[in-house]
mmCIF file of C-alpha atoms in Angstrom:
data_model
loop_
_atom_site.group_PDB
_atom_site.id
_atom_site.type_symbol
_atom_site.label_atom_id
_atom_site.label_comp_id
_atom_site.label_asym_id
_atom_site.label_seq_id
_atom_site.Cartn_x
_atom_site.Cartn_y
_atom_site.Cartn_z
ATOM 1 C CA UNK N 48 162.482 104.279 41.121
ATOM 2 C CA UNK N 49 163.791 101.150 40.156
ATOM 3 C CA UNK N 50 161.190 100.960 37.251
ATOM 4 C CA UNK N 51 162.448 104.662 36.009
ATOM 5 C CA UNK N 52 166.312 103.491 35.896
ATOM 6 C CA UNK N 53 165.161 100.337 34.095
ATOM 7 C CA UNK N 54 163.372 102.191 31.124
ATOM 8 C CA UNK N 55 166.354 103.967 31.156
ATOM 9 C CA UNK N 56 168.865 101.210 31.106
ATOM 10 C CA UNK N 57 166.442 99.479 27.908
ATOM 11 C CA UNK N 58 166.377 103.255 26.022
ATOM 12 C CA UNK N 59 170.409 103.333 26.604
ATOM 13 C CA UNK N 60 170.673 99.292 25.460
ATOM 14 C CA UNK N 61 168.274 100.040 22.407
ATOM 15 C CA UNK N 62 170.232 102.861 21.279
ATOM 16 C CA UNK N 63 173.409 101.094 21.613
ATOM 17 C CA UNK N 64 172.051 98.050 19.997
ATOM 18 C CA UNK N 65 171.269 99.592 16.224
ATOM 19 C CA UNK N 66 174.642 99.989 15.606
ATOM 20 C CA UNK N 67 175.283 96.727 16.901
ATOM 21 C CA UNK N 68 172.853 95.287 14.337
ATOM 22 C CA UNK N 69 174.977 97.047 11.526
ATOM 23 C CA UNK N 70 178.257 95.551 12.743
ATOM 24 C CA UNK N 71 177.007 92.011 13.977
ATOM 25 C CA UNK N 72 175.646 91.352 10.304
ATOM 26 C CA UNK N 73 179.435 91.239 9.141
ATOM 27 C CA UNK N 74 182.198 92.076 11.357
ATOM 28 C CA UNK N 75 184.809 94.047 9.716
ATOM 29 C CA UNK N 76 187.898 91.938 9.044
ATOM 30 C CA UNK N 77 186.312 88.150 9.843
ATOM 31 C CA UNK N 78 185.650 85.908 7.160
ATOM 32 C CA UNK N 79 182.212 85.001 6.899
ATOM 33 C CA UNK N 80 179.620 83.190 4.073
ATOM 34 C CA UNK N 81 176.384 83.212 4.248
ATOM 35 C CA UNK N 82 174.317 81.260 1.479
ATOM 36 C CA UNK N 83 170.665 79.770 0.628
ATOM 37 C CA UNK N 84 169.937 77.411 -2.648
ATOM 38 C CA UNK N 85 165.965 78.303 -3.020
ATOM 39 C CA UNK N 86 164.258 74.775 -3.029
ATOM 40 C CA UNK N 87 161.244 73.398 -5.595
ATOM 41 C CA UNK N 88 159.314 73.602 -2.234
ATOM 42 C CA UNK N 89 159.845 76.909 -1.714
ATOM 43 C CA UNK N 90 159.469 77.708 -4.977
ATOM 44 C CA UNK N 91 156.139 76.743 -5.319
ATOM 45 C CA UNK N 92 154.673 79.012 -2.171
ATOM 46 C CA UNK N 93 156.692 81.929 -4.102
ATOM 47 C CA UNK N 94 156.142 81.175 -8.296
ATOM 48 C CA UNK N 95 157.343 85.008 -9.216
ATOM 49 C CA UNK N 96 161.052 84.343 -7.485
ATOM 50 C CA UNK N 97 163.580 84.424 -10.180
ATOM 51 C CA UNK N 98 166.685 83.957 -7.957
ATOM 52 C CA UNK N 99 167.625 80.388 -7.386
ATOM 53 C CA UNK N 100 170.623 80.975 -5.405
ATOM 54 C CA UNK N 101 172.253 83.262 -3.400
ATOM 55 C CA UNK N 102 175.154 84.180 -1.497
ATOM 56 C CA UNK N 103 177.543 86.945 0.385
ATOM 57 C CA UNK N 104 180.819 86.245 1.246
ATOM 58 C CA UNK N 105 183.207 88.246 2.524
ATOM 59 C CA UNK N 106 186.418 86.068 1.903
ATOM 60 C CA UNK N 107 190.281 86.605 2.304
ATOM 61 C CA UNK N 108 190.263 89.037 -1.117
ATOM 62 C CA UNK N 109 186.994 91.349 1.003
ATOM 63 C CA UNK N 110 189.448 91.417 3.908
ATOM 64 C CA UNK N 111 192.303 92.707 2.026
ATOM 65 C CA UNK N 112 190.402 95.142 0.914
ATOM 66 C CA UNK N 113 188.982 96.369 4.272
ATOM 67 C CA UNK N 114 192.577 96.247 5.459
ATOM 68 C CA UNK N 115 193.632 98.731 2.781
ATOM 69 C CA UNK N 116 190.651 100.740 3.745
ATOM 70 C CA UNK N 117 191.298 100.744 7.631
ATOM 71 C CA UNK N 118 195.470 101.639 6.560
ATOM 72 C CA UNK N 119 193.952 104.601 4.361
ATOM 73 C CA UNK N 120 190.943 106.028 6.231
ATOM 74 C CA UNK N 121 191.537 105.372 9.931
ATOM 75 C CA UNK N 122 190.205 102.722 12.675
ATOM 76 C CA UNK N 123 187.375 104.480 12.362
ATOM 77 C CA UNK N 124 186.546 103.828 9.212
ATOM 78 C CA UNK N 125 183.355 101.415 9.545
ATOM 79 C CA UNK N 126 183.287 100.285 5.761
ATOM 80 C CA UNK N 127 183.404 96.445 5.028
ATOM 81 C CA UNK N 128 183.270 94.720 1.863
ATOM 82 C CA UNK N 129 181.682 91.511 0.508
ATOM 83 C CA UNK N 130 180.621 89.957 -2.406
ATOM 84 C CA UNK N 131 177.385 89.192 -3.860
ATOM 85 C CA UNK N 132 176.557 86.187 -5.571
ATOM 86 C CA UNK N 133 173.018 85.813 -7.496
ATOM 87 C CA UNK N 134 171.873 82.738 -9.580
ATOM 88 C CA UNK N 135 168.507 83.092 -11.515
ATOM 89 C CA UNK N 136 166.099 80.233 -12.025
ATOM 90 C CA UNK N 137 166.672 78.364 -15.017
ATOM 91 C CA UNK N 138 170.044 79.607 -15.511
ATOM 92 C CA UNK N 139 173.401 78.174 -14.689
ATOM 93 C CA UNK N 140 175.788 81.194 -14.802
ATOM 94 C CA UNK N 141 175.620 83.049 -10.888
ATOM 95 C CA UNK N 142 176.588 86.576 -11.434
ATOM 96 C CA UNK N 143 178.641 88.652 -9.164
ATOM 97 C CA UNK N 144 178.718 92.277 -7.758
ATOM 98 C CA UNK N 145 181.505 93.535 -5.552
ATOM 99 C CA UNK N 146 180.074 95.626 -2.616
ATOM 100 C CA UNK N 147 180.688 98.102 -0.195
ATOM 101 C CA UNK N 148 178.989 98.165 2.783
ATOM 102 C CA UNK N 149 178.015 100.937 5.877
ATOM 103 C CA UNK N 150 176.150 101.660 8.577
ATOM 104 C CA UNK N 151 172.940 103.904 7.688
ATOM 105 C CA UNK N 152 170.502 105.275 9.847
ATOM 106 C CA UNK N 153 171.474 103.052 12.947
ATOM 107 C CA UNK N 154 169.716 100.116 11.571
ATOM 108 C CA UNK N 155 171.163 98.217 9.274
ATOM 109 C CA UNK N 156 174.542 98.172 6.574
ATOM 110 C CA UNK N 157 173.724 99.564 3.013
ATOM 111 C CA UNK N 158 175.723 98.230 0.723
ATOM 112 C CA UNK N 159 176.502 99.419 -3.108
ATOM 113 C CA UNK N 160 178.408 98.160 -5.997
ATOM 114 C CA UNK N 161 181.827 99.010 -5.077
ATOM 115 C CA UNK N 162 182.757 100.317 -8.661
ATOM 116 C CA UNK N 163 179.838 102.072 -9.677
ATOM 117 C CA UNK N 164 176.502 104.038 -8.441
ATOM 118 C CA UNK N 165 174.729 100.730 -9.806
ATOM 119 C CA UNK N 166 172.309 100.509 -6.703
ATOM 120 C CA UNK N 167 172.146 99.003 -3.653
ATOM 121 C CA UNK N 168 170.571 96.345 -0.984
ATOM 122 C CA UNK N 169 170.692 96.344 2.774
ATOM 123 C CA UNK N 170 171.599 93.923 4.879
ATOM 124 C CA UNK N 171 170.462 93.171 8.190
ATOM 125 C CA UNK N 172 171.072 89.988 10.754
ATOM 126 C CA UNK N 173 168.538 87.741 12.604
ATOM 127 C CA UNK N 174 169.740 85.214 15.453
ATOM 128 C CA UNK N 175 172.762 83.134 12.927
ATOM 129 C CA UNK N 176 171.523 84.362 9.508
ATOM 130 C CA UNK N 177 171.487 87.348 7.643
ATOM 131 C CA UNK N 178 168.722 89.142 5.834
ATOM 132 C CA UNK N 179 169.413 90.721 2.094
ATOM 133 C CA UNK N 180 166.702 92.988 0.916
ATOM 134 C CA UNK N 181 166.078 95.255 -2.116
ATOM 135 C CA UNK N 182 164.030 98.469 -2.021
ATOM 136 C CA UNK N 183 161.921 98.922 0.597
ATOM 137 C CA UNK N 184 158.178 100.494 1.798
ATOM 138 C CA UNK N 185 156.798 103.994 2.660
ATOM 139 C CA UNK N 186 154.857 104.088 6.238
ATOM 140 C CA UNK N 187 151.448 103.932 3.947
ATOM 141 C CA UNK N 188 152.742 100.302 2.683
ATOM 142 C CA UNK N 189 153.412 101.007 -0.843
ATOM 143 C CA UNK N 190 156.603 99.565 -1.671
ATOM 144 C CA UNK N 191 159.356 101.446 -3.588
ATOM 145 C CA UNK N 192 161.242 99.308 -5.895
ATOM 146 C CA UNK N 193 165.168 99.183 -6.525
ATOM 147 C CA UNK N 194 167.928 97.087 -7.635
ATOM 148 C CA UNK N 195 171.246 96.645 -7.796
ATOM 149 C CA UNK N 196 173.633 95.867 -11.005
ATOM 150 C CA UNK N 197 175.690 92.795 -11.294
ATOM 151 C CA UNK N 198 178.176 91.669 -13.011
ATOM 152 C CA UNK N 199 179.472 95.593 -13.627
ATOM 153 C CA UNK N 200 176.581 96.436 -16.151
ATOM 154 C CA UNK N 201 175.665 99.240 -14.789
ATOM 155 C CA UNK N 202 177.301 100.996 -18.086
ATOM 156 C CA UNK N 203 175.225 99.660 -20.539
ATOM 157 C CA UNK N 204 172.040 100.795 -21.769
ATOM 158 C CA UNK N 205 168.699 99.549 -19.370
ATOM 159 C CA UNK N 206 167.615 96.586 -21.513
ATOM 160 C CA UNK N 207 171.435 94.913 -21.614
ATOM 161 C CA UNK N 208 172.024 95.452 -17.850
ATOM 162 C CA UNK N 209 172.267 92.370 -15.544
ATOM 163 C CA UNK N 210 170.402 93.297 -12.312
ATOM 164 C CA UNK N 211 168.750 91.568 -9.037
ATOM 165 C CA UNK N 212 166.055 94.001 -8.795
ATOM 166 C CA UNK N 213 162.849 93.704 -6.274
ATOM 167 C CA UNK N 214 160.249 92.083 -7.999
ATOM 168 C CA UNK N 215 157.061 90.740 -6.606
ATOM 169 C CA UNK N 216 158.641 87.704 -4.755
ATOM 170 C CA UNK N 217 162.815 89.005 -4.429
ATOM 171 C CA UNK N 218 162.779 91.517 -2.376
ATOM 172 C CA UNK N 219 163.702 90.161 0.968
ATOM 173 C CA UNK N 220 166.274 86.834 1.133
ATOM 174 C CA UNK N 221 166.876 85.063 4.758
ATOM 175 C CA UNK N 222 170.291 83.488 4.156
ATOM 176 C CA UNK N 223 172.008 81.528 6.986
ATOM 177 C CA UNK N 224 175.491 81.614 7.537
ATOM 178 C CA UNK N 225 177.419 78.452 5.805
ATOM 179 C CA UNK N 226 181.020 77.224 5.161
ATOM 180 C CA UNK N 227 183.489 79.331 3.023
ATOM 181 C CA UNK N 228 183.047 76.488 -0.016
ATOM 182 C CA UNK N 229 178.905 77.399 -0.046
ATOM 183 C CA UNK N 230 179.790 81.020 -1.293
ATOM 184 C CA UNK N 231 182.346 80.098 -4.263
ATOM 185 C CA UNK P 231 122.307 126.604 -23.056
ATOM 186 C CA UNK P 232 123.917 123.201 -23.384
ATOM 187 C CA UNK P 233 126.234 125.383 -26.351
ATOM 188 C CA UNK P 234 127.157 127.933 -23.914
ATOM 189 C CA UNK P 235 128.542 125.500 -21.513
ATOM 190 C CA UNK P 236 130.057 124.043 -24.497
ATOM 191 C CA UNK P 237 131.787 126.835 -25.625
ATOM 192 C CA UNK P 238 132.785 128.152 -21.557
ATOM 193 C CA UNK P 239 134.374 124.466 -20.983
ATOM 194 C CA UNK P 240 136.182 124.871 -24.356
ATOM 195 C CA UNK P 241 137.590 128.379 -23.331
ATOM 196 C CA UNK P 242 138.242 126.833 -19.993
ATOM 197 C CA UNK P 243 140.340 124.306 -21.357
ATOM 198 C CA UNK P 244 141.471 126.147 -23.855
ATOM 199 C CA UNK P 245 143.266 128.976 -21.326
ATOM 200 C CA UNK P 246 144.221 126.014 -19.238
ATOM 201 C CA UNK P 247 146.447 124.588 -22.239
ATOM 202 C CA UNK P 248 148.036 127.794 -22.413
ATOM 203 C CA UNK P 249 149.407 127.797 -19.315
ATOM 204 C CA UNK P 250 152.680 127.301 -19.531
ATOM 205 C CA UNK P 251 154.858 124.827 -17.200
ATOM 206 C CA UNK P 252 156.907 127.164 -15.055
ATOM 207 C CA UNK P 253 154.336 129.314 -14.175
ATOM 208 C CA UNK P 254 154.173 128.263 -10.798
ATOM 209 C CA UNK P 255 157.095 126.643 -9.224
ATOM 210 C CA UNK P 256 155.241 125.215 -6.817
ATOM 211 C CA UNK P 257 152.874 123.483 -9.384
ATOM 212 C CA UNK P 258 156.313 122.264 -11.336
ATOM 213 C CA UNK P 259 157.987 121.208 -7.982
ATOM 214 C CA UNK P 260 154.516 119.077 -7.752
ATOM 215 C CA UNK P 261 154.321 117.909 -10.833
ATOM 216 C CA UNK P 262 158.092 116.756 -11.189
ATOM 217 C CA UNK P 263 158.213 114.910 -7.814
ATOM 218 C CA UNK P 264 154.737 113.861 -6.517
ATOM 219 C CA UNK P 265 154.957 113.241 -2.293
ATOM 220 C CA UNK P 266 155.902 109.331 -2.251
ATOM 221 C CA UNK P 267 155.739 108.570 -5.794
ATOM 222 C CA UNK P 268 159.095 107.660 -8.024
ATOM 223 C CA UNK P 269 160.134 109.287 -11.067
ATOM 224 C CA UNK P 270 162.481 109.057 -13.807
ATOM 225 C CA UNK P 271 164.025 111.278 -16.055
ATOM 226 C CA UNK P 272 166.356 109.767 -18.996
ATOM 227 C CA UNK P 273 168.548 111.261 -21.674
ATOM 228 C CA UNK P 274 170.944 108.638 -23.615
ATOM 229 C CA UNK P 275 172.619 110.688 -25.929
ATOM 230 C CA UNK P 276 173.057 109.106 -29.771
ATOM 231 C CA UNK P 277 176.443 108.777 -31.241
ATOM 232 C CA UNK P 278 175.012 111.724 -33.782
ATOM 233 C CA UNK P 279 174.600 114.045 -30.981
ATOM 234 C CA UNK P 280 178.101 113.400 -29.957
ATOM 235 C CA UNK P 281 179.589 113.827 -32.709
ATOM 236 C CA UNK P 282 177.875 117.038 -33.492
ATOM 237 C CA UNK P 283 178.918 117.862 -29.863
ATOM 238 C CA UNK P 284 182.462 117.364 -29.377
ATOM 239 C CA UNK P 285 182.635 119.500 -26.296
ATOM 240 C CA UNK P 286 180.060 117.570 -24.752
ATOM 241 C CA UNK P 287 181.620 114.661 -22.391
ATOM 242 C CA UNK P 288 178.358 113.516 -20.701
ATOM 243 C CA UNK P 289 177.044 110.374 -22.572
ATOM 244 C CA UNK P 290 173.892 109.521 -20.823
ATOM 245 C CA UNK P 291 171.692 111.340 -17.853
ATOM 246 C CA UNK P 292 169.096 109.984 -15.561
ATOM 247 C CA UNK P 293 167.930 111.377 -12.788
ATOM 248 C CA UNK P 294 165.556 109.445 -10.388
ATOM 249 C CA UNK P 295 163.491 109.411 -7.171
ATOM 250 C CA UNK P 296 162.693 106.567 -5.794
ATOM 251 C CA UNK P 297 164.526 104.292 -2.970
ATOM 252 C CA UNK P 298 166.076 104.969 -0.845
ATOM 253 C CA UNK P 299 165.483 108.705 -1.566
ATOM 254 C CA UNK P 300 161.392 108.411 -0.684
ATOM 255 C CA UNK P 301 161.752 106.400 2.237
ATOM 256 C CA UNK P 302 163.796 109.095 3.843
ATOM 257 C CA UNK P 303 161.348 111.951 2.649
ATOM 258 C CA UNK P 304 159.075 109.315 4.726
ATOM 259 C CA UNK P 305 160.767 109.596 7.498
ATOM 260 C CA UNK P 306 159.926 112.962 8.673
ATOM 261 C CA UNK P 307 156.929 112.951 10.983
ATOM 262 C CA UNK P 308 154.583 114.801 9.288
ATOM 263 C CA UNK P 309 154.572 115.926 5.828
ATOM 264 C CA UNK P 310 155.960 119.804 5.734
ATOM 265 C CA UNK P 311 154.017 122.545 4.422
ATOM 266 C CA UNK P 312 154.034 123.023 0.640
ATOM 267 C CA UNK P 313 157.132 125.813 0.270
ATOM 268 C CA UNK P 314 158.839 123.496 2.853
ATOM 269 C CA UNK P 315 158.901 120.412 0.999
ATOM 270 C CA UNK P 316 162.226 118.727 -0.231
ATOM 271 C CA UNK P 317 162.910 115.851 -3.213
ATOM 272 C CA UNK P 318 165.933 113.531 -2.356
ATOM 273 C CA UNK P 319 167.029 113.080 -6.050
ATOM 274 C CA UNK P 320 170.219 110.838 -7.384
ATOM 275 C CA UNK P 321 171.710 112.095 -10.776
ATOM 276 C CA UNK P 322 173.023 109.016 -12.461
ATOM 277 C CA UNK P 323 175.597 110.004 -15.336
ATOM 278 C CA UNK P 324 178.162 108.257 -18.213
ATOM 279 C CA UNK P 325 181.216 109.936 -19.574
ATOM 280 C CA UNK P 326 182.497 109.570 -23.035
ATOM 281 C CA UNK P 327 185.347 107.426 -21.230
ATOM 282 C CA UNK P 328 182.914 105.202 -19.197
ATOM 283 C CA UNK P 329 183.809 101.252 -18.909
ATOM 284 C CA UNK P 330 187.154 101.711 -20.832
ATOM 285 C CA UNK P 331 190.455 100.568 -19.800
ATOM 286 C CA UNK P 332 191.423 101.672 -16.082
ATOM 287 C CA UNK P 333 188.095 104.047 -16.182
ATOM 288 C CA UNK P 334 185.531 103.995 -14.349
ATOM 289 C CA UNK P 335 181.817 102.718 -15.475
ATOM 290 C CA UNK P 336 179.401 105.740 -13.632
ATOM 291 C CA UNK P 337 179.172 107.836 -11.934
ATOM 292 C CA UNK P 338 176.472 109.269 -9.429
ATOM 293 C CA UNK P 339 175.655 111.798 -7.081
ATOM 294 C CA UNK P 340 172.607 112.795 -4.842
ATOM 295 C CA UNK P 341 170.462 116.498 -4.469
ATOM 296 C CA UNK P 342 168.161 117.984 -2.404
ATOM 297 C CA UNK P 343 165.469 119.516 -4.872
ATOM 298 C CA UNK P 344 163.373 122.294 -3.957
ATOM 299 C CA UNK P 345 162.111 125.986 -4.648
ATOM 300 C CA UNK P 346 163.848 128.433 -4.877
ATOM 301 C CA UNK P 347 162.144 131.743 -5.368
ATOM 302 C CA UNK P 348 160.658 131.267 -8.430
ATOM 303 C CA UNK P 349 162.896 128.339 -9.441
ATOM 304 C CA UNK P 350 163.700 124.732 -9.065
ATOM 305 C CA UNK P 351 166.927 124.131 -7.674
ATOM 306 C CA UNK P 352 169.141 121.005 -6.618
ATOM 307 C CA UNK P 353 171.810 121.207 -4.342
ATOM 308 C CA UNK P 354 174.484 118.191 -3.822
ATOM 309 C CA UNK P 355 174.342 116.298 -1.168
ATOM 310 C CA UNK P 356 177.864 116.737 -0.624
ATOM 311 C CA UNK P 357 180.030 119.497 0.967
ATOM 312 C CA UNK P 358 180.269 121.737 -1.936
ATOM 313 C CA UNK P 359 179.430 119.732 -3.947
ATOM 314 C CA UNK P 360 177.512 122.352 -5.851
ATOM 315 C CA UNK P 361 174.117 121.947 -7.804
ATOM 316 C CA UNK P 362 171.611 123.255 -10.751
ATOM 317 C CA UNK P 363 168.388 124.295 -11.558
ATOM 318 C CA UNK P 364 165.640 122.289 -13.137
ATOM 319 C CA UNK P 365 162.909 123.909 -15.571
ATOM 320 C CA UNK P 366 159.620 122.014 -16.243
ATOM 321 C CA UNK P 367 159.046 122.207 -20.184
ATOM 322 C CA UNK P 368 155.736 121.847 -21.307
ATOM 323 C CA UNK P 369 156.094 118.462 -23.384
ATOM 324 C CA UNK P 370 156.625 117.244 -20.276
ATOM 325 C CA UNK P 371 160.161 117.164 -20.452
ATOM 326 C CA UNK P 372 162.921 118.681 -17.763
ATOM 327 C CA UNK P 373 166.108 121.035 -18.309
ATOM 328 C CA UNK P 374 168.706 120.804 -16.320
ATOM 329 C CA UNK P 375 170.836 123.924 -16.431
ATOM 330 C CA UNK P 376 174.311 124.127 -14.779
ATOM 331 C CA UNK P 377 175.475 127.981 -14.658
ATOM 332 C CA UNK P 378 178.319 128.840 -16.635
ATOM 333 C CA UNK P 379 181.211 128.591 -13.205
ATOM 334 C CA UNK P 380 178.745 125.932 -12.253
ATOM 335 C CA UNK P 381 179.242 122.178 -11.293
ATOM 336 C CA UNK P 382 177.826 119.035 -9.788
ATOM 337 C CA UNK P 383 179.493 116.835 -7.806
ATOM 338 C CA UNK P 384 179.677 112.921 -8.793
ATOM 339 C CA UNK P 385 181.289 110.098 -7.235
ATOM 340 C CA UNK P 386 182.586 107.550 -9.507
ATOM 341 C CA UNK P 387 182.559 104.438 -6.849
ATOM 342 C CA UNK P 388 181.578 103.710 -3.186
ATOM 343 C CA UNK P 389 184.375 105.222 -0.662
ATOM 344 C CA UNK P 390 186.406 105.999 -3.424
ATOM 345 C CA UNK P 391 188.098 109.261 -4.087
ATOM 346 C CA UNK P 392 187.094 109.342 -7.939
ATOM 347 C CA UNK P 393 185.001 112.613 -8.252
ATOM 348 C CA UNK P 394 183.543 114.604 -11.133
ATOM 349 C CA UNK P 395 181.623 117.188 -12.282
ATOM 350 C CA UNK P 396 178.569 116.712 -14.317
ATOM 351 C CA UNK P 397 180.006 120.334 -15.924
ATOM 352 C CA UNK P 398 182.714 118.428 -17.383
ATOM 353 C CA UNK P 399 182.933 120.091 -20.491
ATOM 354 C CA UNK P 400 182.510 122.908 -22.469
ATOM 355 C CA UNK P 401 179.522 121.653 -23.372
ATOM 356 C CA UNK P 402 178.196 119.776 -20.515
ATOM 357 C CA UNK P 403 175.849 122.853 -19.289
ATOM 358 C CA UNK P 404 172.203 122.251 -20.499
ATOM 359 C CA UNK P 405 170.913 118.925 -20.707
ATOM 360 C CA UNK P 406 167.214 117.727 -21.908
ATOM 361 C CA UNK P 407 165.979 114.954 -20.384
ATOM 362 C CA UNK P 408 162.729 112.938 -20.985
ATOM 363 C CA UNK P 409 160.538 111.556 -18.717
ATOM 364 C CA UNK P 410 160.894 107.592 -18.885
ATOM 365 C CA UNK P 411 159.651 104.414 -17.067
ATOM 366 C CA UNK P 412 161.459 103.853 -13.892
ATOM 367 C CA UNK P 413 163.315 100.900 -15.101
ATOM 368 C CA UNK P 414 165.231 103.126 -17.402
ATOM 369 C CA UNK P 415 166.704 104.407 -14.556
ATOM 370 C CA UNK P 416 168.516 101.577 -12.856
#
């Protein structure tokens, strides 16, 4: 008996939990950064990365913005926004893309550019860091490619687009969370 | 006797390049979106073509299958019998106004693609959000046809309240669109 209302107690938890995941990643309305410089170390055990740095924050312009949201839409509205920062390697210039981000199939937030269908990446948390990734694989393991635009290219024609797409060694990004300066 | 099967492999092939696309939907359906394979279909209209259609506000087309549209096709548990199956597409589209002043960049909006009768047909993902056909030319390249009253919804920007119809104008009905490398499609 008492093993029957555990399995039920860990089915109820695990259902309750993917939400959880969504929201815990970034909680609407706090500030948070989260941010990873990639290392000549860790360069070398991954020689086809082509982002050098990387960051999300979600500073007091994202919270605004959720505020307007939550005024508009209703507390239930679940949307949060944050802001994507990419630097490539060999480049100085980091390049931006405003996002907004929601809960999708219980798992995770998917998050798009906030002013237009220019892709999208998901983002998912693990113990104090958060986990970026771009495209994703079929249950046979092939993987299916995407991207998302930055700096609002998504306009131009293919070959003068800026975009952090999924190549062989950017598709997922661990970044831990880091003061508000490390996202700027 | 090696002549003979010469000449019955050149009929064969010779009835099977007469065939025309569309003459199964089924095969076209197939053909156009392979189970768990992306594709990409482009059209970026010339400044030529604009001018010589004035009524035409659409600027560029894609339409694509790939992520996150395959993964959910994934999902189900077992892949549906053929007349079941459904193609999670995204239409991808710019407007003669795109990335000026105060307007918005693109705009996009996702189908559900499947047979219907003896047609392809894509319906928005939306709440009437409305939808088109798509006809497998034999070059390989796709038509999508909006009906006269018809439209497609498109949302300029995530949450945002910005929608469109692909059937913007007069002349945004029938559009040709190539098949292209995926990247073309981002």
């Amino acid at each position: 008996m008492i093993r029957i209302v555990l399995v039920v107690l860990v089915a109820f938890c695990g259902l309750r939990a993917a939400p959880a995941v969504a929201q815990e990643a970034l909680p609407r309305e706090r500030p948070s950064c989260h941010a990873r410089v990639y290392d000549s170390a860790h360069f070398a055990g991954h020689p086809k990365q082509l982002v050098a740095a990387i960051s999300l924050e979600r500073g007091t312009r994202e919270i605004a913005q959720e505020k307007q949201w939550h005024d508009s839409a209703g507390p239930d509205d679940s949307e949060v926004a944050a802001t994507l920062r990419v630097r490539f390697r060999g480049r100085s210039k980091a390049h931006t893309a405003r996002l907004v981000c929601d809960g999708d199939r219980g798992k995770d937030l998917q998050c798009g550019v906030a002013t237009c269908g220019g892709g999208r990446i998901r983002v998912d948390v693990e113990k104090d860091a958060i986990r970026i990734m771009i495209g994703g694989a079929l249950k046979n393991g092939t993987f299916i490619p995407h991207y998302i635009h930055l700096d609002e290219s998504c306009d131009a024609a293919p070959e003068r687009q800026t975009v952090l797409e999924s190549g062989e060694d950017d598709r997922v990004f661990l970044l831990p969370s880091a003061r508000m300066e490390a996202c700027r | 006797m090696t002549n003979r099967i010469a000449t019955i492999a050149t009929v064969f092939i010779a009835l099977a390049m007469c065939v025309p696309a569309g003459a199964d939907p089924f095969d076209d359906f197939d053909a156009l979106f392979p189970p768990g394979k992306p594709s990409c279909f482009t059209h970026f209209y010339d400044a030529d073509h604009m001018q010589a259609h004035p009524q035409q506000t659409v600027t560029s087309l894609r339409l694509t299958r790939g992520y996150p549209g395959l993964l959910y096709e994934d999902d189900i548990d077992k892949p549906p019998p053929r007349e079941d199956r459904r193609a999670k597409i995204e239409v991808i589209a710019t407007f003669r106004d795109s990335g000026k002043t105060g307007k918005l960049k693109r705009f996009a909006g996702g189908a559900g693609c499947y047979v219907n009768v003896d047609t392809i047909h894509c319906a928005s993902d939306t709440c009437n959000g409305g939808g088109f056909t798509v006809v497998r030319e034999p070059e390989g390249t796709i038509l999508i046809k909006l009906q006269d009253n018809g439209w497609f919804s498109l949302r300029g920007s995530c949450g945002g309240d910005d929608e469109r119809s692909l059937a913007r104008g007069a002349d945004d009905r029938t559009f040709r669109l190539a098949p292209s490398p995926q990247v073309a499609c981002r």
